[in-house]
Coordinates of N, CA, C and O in Angstrom, one line a residue:
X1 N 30.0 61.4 142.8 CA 28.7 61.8 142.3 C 28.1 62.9 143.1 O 28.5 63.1 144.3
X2 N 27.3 63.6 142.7 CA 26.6 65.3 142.9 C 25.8 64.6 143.8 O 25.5 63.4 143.5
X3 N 25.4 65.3 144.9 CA 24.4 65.1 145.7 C 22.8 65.5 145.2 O 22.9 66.4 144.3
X4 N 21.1 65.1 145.5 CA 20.5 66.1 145.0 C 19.7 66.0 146.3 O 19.8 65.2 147.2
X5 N 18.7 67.1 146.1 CA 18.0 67.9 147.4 C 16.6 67.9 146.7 O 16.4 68.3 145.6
X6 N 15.8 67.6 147.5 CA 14.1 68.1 147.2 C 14.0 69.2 147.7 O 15.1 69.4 148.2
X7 N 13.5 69.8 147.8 CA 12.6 71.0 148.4 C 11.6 71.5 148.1 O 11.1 71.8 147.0
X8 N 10.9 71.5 149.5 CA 9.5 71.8 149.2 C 8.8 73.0 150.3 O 8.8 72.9 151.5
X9 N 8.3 73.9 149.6 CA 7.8 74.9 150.4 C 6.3 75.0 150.4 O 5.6 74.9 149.4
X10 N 5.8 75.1 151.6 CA 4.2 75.0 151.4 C 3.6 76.6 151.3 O 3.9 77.5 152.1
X11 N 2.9 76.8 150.4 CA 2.1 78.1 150.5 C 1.1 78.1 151.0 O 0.6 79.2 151.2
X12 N 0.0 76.7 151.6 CA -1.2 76.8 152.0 C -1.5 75.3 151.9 O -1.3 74.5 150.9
X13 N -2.0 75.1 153.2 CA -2.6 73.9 153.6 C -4.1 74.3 154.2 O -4.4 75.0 155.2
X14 N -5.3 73.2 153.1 CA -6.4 73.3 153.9 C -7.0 72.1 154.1 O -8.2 71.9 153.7
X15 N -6.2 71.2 154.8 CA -6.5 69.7 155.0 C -5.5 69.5 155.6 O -4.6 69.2 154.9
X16 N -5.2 69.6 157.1 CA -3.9 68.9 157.4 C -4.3 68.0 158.1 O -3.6 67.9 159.1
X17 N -5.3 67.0 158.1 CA -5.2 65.4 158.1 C -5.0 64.4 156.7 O -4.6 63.3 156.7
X18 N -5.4 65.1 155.8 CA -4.7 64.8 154.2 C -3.0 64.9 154.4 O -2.2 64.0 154.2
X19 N -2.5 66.1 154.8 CA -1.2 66.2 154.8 C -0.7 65.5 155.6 O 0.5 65.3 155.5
X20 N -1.4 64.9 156.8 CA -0.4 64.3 158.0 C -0.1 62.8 157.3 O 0.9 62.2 157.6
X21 N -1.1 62.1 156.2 CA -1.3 60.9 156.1 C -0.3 61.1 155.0 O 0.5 60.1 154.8
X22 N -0.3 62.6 153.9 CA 0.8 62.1 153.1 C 2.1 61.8 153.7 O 2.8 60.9 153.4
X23 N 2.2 63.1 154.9 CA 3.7 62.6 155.8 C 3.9 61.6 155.8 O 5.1 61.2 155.5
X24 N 3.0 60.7 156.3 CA 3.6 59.4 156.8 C 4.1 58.4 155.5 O 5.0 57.6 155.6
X25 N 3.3 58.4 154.4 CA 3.5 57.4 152.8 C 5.0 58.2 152.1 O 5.8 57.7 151.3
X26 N 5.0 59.5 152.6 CA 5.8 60.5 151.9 C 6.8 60.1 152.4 O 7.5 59.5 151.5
X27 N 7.5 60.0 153.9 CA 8.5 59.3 154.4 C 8.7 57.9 154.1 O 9.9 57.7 153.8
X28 N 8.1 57.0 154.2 CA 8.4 55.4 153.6 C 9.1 55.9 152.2 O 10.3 55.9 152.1
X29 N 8.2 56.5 151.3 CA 8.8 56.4 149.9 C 9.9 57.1 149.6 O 10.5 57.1 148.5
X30 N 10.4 58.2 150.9 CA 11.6 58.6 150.6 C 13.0 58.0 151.3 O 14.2 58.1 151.0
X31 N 12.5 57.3 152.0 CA 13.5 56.2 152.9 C 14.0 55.1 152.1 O 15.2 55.0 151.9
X32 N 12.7 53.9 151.4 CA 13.0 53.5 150.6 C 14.0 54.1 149.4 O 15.0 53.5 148.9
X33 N 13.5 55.0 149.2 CA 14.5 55.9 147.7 C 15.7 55.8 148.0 O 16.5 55.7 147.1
X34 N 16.3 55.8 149.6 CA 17.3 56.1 149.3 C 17.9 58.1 150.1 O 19.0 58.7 150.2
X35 N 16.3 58.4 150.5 CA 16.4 59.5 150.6 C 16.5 60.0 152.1 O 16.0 59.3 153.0
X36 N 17.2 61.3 152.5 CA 17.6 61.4 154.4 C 16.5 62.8 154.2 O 16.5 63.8 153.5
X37 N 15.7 62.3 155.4 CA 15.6 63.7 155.9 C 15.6 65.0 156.5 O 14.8 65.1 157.5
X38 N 16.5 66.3 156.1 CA 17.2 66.9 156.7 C 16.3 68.1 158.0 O 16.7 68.5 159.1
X39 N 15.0 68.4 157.0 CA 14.5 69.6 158.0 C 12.9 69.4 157.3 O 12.5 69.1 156.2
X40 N 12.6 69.5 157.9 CA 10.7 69.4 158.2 C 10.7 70.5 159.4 O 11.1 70.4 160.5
X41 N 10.2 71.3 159.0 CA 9.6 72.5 160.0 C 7.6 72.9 159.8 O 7.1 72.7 158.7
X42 N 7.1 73.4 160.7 CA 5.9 74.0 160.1 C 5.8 75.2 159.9 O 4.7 75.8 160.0
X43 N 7.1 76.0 159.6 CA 7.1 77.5 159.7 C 8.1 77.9 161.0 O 9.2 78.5 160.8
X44 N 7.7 77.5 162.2 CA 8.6 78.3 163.0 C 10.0 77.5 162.7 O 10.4 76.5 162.1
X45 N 10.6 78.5 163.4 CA 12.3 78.0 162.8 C 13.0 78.2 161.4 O 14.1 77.8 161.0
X46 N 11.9 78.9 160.8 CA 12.3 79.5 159.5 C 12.8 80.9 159.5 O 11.9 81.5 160.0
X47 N 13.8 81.6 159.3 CA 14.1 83.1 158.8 C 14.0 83.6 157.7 O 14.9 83.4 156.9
X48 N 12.9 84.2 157.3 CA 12.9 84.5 156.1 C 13.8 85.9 155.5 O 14.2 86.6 156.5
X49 N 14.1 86.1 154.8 CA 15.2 87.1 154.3 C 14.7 87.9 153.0 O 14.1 87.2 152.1
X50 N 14.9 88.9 152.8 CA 14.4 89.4 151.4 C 13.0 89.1 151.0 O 12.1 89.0 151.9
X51 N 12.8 89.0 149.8 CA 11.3 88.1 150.0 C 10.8 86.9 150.4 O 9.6 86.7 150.3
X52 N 11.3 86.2 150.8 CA 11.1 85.1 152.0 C 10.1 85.1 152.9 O 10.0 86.0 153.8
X53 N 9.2 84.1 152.9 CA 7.9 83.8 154.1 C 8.2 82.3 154.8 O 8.8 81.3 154.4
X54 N 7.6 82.7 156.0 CA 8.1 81.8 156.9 C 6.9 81.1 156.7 O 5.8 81.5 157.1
X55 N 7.2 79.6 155.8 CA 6.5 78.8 155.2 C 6.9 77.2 155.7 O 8.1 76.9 155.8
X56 N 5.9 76.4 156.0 CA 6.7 74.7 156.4 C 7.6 74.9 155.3 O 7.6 75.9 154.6
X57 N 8.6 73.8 155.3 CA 9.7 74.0 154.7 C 10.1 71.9 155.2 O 10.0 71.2 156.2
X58 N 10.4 71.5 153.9 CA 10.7 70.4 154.2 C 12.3 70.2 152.6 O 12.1 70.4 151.4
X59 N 13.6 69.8 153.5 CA 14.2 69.5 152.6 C 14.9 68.5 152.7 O 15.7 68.5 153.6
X60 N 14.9 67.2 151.6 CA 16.0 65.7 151.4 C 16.5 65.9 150.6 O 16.4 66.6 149.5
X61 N 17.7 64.9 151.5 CA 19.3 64.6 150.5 C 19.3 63.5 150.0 O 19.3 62.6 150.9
X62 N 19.4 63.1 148.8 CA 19.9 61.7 148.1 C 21.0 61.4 147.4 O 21.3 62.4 146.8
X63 N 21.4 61.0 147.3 CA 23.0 60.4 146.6 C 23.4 61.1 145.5 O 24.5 61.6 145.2
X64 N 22.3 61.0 144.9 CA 22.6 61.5 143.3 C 20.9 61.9 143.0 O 20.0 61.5 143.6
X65 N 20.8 62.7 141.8 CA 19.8 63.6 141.4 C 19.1 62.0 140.6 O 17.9 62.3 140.4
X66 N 19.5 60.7 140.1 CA 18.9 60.2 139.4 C 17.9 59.4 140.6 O 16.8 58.9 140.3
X67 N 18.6 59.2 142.4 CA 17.6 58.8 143.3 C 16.7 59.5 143.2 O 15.5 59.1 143.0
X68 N 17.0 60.9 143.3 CA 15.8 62.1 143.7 C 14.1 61.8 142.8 O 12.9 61.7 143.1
X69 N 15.0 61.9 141.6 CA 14.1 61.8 140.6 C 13.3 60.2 140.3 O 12.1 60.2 139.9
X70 N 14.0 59.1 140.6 CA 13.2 58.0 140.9 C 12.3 58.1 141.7 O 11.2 57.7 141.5
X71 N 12.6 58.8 143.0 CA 12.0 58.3 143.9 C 10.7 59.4 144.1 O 9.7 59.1 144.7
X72 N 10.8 60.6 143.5 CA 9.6 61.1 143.2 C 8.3 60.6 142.1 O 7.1 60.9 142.2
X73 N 8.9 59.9 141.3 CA 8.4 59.0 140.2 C 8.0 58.3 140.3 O 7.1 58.2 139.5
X74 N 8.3 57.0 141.6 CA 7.8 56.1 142.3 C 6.5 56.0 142.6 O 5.8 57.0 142.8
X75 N 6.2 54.3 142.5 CA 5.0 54.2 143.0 C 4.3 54.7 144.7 O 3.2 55.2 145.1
X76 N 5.5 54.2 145.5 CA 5.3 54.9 146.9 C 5.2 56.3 146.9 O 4.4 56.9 147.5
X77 N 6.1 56.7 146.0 CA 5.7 58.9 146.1 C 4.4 58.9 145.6 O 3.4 59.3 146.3
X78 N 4.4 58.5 144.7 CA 2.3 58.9 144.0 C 1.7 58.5 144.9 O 0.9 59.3 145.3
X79 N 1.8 57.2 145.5 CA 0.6 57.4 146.3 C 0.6 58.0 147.7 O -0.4 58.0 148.4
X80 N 1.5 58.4 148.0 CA 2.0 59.4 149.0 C 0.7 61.3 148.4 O 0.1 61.9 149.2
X81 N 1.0 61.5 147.1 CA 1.1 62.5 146.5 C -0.6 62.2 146.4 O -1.2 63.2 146.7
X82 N -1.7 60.7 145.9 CA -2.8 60.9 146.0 C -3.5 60.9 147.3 O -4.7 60.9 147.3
X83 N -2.7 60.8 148.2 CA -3.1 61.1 149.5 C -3.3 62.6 149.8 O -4.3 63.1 150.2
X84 N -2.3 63.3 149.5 CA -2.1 64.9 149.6 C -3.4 65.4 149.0 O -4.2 66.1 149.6
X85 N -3.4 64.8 147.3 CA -4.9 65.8 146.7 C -4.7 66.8 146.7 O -3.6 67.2 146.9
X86 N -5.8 68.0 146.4 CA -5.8 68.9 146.9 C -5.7 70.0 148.0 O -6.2 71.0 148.2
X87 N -4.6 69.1 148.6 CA -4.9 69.7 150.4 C -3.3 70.5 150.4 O -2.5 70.5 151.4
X88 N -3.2 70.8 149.6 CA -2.2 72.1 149.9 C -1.2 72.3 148.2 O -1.1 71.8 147.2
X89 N -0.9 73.8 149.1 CA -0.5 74.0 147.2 C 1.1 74.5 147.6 O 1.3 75.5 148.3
X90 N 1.8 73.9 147.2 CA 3.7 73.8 147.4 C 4.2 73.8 146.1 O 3.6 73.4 145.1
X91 N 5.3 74.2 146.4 CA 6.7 74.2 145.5 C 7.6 73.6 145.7 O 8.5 73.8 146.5
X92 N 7.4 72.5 144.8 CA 8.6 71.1 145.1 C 9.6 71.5 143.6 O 9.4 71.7 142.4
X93 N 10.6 71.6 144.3 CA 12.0 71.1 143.1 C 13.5 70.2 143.8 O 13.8 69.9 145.0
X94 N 13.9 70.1 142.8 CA 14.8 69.3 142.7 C 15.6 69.5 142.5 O 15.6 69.4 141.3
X95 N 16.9 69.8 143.0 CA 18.1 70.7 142.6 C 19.4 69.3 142.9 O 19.5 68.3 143.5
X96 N 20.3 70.2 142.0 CA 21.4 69.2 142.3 C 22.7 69.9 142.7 O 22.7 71.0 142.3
X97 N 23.8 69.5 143.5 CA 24.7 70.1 144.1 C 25.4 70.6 143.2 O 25.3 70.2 142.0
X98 N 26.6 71.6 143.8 CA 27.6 71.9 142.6 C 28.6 71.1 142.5 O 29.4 71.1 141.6
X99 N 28.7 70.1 144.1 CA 29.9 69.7 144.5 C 29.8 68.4 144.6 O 30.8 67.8 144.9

């Protein structure tokens, strides 16, 4: 079975005690899922390339794309996600491996 990957790029955080508290519900509910966490950065340690900004950058691995998607779906991710609120504006997807 295909592996799948979240990824999430932040463009702007203007609450990062909102975001620290989703960190912490955001990790339970991705552990539970099933899900590893590979890179959490807050920017540095990023190279950006081409159009690329050196942005937090957070990406998980799960088994298969139907964990991913549970586990975003989940009761623990929402409330993970109504913790966040308004406090930052990111690009989460969900991609699945080729391999």
């Amino acid at each position: 079975m295909k592996k799948a990957y979240w990824i999430v790029q932040y463009k702007a955080v203007s609450d990062e005690a909102a975001l620290k508290e989703y960190g912490k519900l955001a990790e339970i509910a991705l552990v539970a899922g099933g899900g590893k966490l590979l890179v959490r950065t807050a920017g540095d340690g990023v190279l950006p390339f081409e159009a690329g900004i050196a942005e937090r950058t957070v990406v998980v691995e799960f088994d298969n794309l139907d964990k991913a998607i549970v586990t975003r779906n989940g009761e623990a991710y929402q409330a993970a996600m109504a913790a966040l609120g308004n406090a930052a504006v990111r690009d989460f997807r969900i991609v699945e491996a080729f391999a």
